[in-house]
Short mmCIF file of C-alpha atoms in Angstrom, two decimals:
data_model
loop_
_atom_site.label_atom_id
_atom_site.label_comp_id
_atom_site.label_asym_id
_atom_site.label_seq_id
_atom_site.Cartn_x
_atom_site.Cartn_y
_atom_site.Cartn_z
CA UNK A 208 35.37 -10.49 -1.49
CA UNK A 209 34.43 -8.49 1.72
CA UNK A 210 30.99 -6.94 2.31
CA UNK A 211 32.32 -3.51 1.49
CA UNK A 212 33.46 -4.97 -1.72
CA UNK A 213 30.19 -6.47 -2.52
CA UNK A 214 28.61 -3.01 -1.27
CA UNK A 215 30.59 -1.15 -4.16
CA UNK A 216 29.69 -3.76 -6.89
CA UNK A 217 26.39 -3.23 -6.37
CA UNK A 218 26.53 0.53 -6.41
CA UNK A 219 29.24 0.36 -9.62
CA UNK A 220 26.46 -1.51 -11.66
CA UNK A 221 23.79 0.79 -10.27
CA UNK A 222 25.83 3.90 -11.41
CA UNK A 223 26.15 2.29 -14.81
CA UNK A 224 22.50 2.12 -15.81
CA UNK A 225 21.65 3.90 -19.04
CA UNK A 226 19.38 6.58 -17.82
CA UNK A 227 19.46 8.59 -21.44
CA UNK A 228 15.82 7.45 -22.58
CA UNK A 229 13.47 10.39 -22.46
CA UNK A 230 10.60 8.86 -20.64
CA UNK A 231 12.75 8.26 -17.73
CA UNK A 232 13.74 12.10 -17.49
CA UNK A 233 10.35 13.34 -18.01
CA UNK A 234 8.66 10.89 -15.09
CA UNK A 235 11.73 12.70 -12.77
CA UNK A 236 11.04 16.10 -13.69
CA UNK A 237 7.63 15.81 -12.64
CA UNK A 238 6.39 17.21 -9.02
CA UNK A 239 2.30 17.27 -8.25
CA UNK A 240 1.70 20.18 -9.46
CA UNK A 241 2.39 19.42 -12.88
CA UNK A 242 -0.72 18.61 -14.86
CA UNK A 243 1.37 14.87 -16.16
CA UNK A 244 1.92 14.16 -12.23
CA UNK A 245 -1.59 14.56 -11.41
CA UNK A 246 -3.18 12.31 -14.21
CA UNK A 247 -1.11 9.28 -13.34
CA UNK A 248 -3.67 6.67 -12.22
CA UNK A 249 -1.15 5.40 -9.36
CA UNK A 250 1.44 6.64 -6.81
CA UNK A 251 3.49 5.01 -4.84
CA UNK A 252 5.80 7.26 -1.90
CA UNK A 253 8.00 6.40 0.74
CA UNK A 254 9.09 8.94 3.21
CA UNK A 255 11.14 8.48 7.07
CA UNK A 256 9.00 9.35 9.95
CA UNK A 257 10.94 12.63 9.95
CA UNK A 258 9.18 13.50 6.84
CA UNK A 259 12.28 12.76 4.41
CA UNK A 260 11.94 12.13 1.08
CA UNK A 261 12.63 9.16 0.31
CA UNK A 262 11.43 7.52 -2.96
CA UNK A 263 8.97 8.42 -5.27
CA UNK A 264 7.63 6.66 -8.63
CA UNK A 265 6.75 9.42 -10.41
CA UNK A 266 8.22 12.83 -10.00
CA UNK A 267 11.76 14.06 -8.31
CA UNK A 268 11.43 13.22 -4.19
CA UNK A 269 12.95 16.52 -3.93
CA UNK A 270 10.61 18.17 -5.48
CA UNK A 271 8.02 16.55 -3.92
CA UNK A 272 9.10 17.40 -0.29
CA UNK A 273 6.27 19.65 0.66
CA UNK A 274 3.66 16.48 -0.40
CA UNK A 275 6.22 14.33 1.93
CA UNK A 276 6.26 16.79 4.42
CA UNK A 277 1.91 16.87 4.25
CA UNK A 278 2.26 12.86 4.53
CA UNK A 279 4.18 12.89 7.84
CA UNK A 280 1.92 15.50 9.36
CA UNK A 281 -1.10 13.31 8.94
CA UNK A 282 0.23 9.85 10.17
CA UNK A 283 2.01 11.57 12.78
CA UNK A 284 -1.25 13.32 13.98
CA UNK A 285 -3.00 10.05 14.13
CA UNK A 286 -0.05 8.44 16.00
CA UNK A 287 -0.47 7.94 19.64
CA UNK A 288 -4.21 7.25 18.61
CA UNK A 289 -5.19 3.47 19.17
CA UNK A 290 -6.33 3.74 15.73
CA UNK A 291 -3.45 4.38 13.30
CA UNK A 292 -4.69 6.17 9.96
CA UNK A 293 -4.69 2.89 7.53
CA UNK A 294 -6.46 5.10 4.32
CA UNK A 295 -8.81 7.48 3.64
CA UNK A 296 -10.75 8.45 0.29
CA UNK A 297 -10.43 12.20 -1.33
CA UNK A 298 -12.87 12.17 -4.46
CA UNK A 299 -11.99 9.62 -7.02
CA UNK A 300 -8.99 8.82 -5.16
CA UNK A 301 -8.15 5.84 -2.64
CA UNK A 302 -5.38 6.72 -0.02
CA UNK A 303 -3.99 4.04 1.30
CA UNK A 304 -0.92 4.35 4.42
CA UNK A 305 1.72 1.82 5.85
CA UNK A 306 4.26 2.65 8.41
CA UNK A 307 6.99 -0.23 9.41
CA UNK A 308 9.54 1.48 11.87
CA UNK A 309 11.38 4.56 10.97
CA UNK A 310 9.32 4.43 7.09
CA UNK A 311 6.57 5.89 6.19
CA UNK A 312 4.75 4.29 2.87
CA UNK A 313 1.44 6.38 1.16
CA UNK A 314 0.31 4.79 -2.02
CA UNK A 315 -2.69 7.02 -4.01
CA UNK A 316 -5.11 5.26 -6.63
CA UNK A 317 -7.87 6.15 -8.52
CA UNK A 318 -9.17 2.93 -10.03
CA UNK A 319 -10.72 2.12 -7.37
CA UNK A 320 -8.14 -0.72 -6.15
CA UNK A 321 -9.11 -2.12 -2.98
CA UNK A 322 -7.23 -1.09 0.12
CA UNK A 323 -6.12 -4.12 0.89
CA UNK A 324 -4.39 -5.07 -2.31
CA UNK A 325 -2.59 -1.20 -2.39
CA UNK A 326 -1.66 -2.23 1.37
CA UNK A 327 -0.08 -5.64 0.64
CA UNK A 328 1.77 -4.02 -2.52
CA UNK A 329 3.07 -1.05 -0.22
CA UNK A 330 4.46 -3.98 2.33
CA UNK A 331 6.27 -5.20 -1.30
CA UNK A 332 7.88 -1.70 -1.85
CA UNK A 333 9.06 -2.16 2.04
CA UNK A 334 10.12 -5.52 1.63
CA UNK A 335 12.50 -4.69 -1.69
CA UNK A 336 13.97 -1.49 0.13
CA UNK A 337 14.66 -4.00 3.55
CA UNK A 338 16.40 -6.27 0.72
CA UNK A 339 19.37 -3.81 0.12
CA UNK A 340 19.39 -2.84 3.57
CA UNK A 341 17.95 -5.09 6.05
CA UNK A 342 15.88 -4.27 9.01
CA UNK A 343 18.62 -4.17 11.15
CA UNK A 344 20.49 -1.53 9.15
CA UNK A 345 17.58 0.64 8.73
CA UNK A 346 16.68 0.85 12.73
CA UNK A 347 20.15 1.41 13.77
CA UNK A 348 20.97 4.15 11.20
CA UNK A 349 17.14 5.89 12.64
CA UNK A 350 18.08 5.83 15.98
CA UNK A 351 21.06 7.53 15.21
CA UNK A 352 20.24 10.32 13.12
CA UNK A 353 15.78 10.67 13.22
CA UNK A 354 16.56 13.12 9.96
CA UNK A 355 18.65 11.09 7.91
CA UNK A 356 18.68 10.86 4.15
CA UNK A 357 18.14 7.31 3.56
CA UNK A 358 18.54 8.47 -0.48
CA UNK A 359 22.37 8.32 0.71
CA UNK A 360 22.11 4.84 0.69
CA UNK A 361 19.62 3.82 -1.48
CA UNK A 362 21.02 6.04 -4.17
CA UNK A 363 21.84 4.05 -7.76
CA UNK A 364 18.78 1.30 -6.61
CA UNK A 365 15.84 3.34 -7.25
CA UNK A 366 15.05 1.09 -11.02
CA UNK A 367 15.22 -1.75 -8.86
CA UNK A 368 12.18 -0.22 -7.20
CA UNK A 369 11.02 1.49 -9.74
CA UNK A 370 10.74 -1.87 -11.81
CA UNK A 371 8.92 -3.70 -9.10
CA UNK A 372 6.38 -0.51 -8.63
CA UNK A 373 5.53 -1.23 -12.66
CA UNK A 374 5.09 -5.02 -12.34
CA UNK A 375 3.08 -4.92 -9.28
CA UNK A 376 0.70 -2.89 -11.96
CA UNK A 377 0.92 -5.81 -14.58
CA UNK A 378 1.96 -9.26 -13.16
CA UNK A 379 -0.03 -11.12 -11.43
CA UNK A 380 2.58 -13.26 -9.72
CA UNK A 381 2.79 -10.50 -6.64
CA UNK A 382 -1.09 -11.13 -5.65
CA UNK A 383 -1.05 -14.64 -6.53
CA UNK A 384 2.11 -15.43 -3.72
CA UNK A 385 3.53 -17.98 -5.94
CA UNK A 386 6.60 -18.43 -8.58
CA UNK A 387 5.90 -18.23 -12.36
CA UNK A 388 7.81 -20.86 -14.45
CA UNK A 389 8.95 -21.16 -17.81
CA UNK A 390 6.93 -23.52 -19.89
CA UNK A 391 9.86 -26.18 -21.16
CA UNK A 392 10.64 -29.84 -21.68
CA UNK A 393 10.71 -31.61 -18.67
CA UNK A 394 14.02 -33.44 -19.47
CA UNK A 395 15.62 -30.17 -20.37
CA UNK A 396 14.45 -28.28 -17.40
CA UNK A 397 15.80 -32.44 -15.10
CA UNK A 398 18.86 -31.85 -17.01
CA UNK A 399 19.65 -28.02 -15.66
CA UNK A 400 18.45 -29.15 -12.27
CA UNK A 401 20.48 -32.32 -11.75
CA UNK A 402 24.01 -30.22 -13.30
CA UNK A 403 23.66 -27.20 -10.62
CA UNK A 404 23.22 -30.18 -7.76
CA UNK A 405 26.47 -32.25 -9.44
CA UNK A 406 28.55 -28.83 -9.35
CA UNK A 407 26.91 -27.44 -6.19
CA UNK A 408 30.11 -26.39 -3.92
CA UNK A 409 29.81 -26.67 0.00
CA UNK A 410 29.06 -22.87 0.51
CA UNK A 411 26.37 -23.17 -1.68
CA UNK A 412 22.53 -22.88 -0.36
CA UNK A 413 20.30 -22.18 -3.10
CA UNK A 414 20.45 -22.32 -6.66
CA UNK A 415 17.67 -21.32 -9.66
CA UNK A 416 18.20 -20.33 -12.92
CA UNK A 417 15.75 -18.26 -13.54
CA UNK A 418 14.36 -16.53 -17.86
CA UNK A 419 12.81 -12.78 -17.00
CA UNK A 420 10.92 -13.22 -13.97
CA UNK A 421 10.07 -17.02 -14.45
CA UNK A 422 11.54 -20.16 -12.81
CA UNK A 423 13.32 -22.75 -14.87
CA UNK A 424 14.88 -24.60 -12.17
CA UNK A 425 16.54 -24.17 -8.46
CA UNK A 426 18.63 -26.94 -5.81
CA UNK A 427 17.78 -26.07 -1.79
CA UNK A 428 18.33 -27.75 1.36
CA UNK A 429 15.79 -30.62 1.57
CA UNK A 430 14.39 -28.52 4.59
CA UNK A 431 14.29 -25.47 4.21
CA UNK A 432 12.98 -23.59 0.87
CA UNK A 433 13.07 -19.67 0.52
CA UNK A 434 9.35 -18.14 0.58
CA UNK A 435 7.93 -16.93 -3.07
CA UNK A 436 7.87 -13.36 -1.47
CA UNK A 437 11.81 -13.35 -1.01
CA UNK A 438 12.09 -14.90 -4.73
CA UNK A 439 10.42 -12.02 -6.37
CA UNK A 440 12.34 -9.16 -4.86
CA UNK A 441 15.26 -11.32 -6.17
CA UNK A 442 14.09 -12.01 -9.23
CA UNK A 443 12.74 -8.09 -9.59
CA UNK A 444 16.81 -7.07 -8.53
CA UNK A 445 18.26 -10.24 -11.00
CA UNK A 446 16.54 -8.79 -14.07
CA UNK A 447 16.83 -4.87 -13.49
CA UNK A 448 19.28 -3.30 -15.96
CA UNK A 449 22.20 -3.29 -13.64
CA UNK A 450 22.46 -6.75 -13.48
CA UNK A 451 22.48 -8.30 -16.95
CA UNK A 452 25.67 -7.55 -17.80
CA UNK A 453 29.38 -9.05 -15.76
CA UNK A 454 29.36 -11.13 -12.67
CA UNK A 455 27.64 -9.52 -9.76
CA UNK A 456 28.18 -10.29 -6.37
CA UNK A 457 26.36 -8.69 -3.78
CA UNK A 458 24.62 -8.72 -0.52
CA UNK A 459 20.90 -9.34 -0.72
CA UNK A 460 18.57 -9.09 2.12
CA UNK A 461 15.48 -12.00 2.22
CA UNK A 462 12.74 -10.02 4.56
CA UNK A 463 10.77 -13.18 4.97
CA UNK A 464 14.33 -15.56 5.89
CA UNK A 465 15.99 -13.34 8.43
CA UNK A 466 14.95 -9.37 7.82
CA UNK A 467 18.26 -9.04 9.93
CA UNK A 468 21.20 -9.56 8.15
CA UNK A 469 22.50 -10.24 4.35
CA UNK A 470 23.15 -13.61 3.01
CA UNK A 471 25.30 -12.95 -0.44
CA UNK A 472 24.30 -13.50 -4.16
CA UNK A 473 26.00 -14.29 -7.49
CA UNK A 474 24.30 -12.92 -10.75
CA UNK A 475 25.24 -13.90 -14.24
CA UNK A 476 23.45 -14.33 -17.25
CA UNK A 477 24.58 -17.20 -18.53
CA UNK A 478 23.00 -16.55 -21.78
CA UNK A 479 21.23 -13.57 -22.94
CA UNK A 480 18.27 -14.56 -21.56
CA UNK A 481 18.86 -16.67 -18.66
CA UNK A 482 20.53 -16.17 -15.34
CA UNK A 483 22.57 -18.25 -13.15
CA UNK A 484 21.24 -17.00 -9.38
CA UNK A 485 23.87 -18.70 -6.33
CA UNK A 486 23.32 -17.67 -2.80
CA UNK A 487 25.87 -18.60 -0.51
CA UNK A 488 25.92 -17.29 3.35
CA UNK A 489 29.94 -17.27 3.31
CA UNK A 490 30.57 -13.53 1.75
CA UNK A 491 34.19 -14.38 0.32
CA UNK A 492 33.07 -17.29 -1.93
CA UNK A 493 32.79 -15.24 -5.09
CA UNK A 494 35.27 -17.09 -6.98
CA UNK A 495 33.93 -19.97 -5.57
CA UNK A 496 30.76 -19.26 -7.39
CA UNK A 497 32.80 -17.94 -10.41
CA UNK A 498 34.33 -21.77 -10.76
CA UNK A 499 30.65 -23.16 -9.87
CA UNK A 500 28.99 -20.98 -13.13
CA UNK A 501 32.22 -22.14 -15.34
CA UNK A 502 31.48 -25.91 -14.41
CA UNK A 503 27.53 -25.52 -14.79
CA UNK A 504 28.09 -23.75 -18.56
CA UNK A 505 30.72 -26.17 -19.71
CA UNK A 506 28.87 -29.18 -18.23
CA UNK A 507 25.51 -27.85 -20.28
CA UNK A 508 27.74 -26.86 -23.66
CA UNK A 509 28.45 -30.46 -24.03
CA UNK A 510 24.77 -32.11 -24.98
CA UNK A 511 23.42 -28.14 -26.61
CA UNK A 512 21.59 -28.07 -23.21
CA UNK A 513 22.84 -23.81 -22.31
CA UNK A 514 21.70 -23.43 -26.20
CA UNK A 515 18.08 -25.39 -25.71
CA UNK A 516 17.52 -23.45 -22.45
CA UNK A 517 17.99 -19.99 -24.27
CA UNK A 518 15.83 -20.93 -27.11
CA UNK A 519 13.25 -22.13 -24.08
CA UNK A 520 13.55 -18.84 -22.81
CA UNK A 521 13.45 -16.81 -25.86
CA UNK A 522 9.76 -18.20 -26.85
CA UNK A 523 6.56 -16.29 -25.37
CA UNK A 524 4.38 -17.11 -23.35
CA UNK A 525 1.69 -19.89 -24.69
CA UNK A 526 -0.96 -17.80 -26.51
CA UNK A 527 -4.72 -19.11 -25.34
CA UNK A 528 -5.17 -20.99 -28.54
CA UNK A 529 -2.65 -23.03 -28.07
CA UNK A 530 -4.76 -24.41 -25.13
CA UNK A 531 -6.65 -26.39 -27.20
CA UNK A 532 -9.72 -24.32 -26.99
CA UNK A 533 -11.84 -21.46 -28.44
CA UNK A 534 -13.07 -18.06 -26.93
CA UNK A 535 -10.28 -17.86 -24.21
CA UNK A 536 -8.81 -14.52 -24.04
CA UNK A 537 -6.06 -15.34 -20.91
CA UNK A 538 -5.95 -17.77 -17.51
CA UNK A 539 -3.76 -17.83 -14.86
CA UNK A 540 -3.37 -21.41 -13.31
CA UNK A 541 -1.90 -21.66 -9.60
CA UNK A 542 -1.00 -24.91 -8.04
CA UNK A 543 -1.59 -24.92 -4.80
CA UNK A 544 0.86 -27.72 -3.36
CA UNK A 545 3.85 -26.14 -5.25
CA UNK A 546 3.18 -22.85 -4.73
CA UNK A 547 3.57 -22.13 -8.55
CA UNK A 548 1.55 -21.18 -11.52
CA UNK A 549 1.83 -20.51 -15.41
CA UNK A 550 -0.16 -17.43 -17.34
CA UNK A 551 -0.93 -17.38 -20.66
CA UNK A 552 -0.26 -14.44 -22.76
CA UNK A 553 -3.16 -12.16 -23.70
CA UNK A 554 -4.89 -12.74 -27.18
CA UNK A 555 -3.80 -10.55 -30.13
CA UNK A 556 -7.85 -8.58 -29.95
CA UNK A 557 -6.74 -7.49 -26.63
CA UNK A 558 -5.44 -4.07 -26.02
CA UNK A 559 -2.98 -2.51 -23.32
CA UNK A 560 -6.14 -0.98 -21.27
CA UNK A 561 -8.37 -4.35 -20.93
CA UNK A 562 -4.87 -6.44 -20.39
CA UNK A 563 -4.60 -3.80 -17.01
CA UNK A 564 -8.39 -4.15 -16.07
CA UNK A 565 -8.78 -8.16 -16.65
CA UNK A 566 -5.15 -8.41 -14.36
CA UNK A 567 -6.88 -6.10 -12.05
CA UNK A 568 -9.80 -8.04 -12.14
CA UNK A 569 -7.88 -11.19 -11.08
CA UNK A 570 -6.79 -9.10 -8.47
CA UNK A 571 -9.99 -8.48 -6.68
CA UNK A 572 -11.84 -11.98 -7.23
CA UNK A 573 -8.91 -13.64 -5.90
CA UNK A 574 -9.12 -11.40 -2.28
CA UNK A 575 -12.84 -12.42 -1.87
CA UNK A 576 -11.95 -16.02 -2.91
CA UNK A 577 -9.12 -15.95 -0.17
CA UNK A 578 -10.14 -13.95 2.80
CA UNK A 579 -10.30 -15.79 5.54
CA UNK A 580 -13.75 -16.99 6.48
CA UNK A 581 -14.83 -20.34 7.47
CA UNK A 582 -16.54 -20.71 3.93
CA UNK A 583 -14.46 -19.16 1.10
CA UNK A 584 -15.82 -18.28 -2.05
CA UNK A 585 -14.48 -21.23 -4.69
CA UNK A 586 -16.31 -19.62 -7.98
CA UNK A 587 -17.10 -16.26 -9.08
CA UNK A 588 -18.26 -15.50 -12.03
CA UNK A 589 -17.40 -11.55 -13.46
CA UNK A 590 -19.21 -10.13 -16.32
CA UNK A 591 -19.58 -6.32 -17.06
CA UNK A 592 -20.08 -4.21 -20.24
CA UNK A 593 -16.07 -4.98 -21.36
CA UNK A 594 -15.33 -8.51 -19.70
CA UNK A 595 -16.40 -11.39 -18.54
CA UNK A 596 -14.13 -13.24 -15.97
CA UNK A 597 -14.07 -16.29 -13.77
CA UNK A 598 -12.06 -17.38 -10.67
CA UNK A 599 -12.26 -20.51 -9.69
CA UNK A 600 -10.68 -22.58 -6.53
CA UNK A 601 -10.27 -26.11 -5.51
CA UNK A 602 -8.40 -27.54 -2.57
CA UNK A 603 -5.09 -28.11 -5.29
CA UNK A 604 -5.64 -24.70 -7.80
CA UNK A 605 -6.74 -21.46 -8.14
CA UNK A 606 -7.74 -20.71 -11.94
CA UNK A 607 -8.80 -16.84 -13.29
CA UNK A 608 -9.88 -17.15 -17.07
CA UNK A 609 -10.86 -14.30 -19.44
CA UNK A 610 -13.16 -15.30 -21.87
CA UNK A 611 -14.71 -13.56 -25.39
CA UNK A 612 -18.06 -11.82 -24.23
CA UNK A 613 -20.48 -14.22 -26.54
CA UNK A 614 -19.86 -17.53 -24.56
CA UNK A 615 -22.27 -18.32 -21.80
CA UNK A 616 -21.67 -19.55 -18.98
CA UNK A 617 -22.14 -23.37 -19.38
CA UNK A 618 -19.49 -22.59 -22.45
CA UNK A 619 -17.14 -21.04 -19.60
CA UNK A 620 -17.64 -24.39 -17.45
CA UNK A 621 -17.02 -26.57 -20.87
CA UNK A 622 -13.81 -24.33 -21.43
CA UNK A 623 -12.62 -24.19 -18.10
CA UNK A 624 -12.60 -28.43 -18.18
CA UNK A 625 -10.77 -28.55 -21.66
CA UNK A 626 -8.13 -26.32 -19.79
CA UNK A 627 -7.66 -28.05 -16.37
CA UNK A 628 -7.21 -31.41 -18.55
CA UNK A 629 -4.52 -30.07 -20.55
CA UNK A 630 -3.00 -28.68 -17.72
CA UNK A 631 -2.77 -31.83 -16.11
CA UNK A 632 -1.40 -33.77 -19.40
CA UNK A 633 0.93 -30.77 -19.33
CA UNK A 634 2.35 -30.25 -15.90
CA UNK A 635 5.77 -32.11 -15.87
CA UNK A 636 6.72 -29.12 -18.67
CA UNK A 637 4.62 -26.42 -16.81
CA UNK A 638 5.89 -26.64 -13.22
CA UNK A 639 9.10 -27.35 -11.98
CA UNK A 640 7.58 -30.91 -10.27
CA UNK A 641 10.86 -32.47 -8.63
CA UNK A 642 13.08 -29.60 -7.75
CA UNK A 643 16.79 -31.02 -6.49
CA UNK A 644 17.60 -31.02 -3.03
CA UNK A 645 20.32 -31.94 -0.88
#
């Protein structure tokens, strides 16, 4: 299967997306002048330096060209300065730009999110657009035609982005820079790993099976591994609508690999739940990855293992009680030397608007802890009228806990050592420890 081929699977499952739910229509009919437009808390645009619409979260980039057009006018006046506009703040409301060749990126907050963390999400929304097109692609088609409609070719993609816009809201995987993993049995999540290496066929590089956005397994070269950053726009494209139905087999982009060129990618869910991810470089093995997903299924149908794995995947997240301790409302736990971490889910007391503020709270105590000075941060302790937080780093983790108001602070500390213990008696089935290599 030829590049073009792949091209035209990609865009056949994009076309096929179910775009009938309400919501969906009402976000694209908005433009900023409507009153539902304005009282979104968060924007996200993307525009060429030609001022072309490109993408927009919210709202119809159409309708939206005369904001677009506004956006170019200001980074272009600030241009051939020395000192590139990087934000600005207009009442309530944090402004925040990034330009990467011919694109133009503008994200608009007010929740007061620090620039820096709007900045390194806005590089996200470039890296996941440079995924279906490369960097490559993007300059050549620029220097070409300075006016272009890059909606052309991005057309049938925008849930892709649309999807990572929301979680970059929600999951804290983005800010952390490491891979969330299922929470399974060790010998389940040896058995997956040691079938994809027995069936892995020469054209193979990488393989991960992967439930929602979280890791069960994957085989690499022993040395080389993909970075986390390339992972989640793959994950964020595996688990969009377009791919969880059929076999997909496409070219994917990895920004952080080679932001040049494509290597290719096979996508099946191999059970409702759970997909089967191959990368190969050679873009005509598709039915060599076809026979490598029959072998892997009928190899893990013998022993129940493809039946285990879904019911693995179909469990939530561990709720904080199941920790082992009382008063913990949600943690996130990052290992360091893996470059992996687990969350719990939230307790049942807490509602949609503190779940946003305690994850945005993470957010902010984990840029002090890891800005680059000669002595970082390695506890702060949060407490205002609604939460009370702590973040916590050692040379091998980073924790973030959200605790009930009523426990002091010795409690935290008392809490925060049940935790890390169970962690530790509990990290061959949180972390995927001995990934297969070859």
């Amino acid at each position: 299967m030829d590049g073009n081929a792949a091209s035209n699977l990609m865009q056949a499952g994009a076309d096929s997306v179910d775009i009938d739910d309400a919501s969906i229509q009402a976000e694209k009919l908005e433009d900023f002048c409507s009153p539902e437009w304005q009282l979104r808390s968060r924007h996200f645009l993307v525009l060429s330096s030609a001022g072309k619409p490109i993408y927009t979260r919210y709202g119809n980039e159409s309708q939206l060209s005369t904001l677009m057009s506004a956006v170019q006018a200001i980074i272009s006046s600030f241009s051939d300065m020395s000192d590139p506009v990087r934000s600005m703040n207009v009442g309530p409301h944090t402004i925040v730009f990034f330009t990467s060749g011919p694109l133009y990126l503008l994200a608009v907050s007010d929740r007061n999110d620090p620039e820096e963390l709007l900045r390194n999400e806005l590089q996200l929304v470039h890296s996941q657009i440079v995924s279906i097109l490369t960097s490559a692609q993007l300059t050549k088609i620029f220097e070409q035609r300075s006016n272009f409609d890059l909606r052309q070719l991005l057309g049938g993609t925008e849930g892709i982005i649309d999807q990572l816009v929301d979680r970059l809201d929600t999951d804290l995987s983005f800010a952390l820079g490491s891979l969330d993993t299922l929470w399974m049995r060790y010998r389940l999540r040896e058995r997956v790993g040691k079938t994809l290496l027995s069936h892995r066929p020469k054209s193979l590089l990488y393989a991960m099976v992967i439930a929602d956005m979280k890791l069960v397994t994957l085989v690499r070269p022993r040395k080389h591994s993909l970075h986390p950053a390339d992972l989640h726009l793959l994950f964020n494209m595996a688990t969009s609508t377009t791919f969880v139905t059929g076999e997909h087999w496409t070219p994917v982009c990895f920004p952080k690999f080679n932001d040049q060129g494509f290597l290719h990618v096979y996508i099946n869910y191999i059970t409702p739940k759970v997909a089967l991810i191959l990368v190969s470089a050679d873009r005509d093995s598709f039915f060599t990855m076809t026979q490598c997903r029959e072998n892997v299924c009928r190899d893990l149908a013998i022993d129940d293992a493809l039946q285990r794995l879904e019911d693995a995947a179909a469990q939530r997240a561990l709720h904080p009680r199941e920790l082992g301790v009382t008063g913990l409302l949600q943690l996130y736990y990052r290992h360091k030397t893996l470059i992996q971490h687990f969350g719990t889910r939230f307790a049942d007391t807490v509602d949609d608007a503190q779940q946003r503020r305690i994850i945005n709270t993470y957010k902010r105590l984990r840029l002090h802890m890891t800005k680059g000075t000669q002595k970082p941060l390695r506890i702060i302790y949060y407490k205002s009228d609604a939460d009370t937080v702590l973040a916590w780093q050692s040379s091998t983790f980073e924790l973030y806990v959200a605790v009930v108001p009523s426990i002091s602070v010795k409690g935290i500390i008392r809490l925060v050592n049940s935790v890390l213990e169970w962690i530790k008696q509990e990290e061959d089935h949180l972390f995927v420890v001995n990934a297969p290599s070859y």
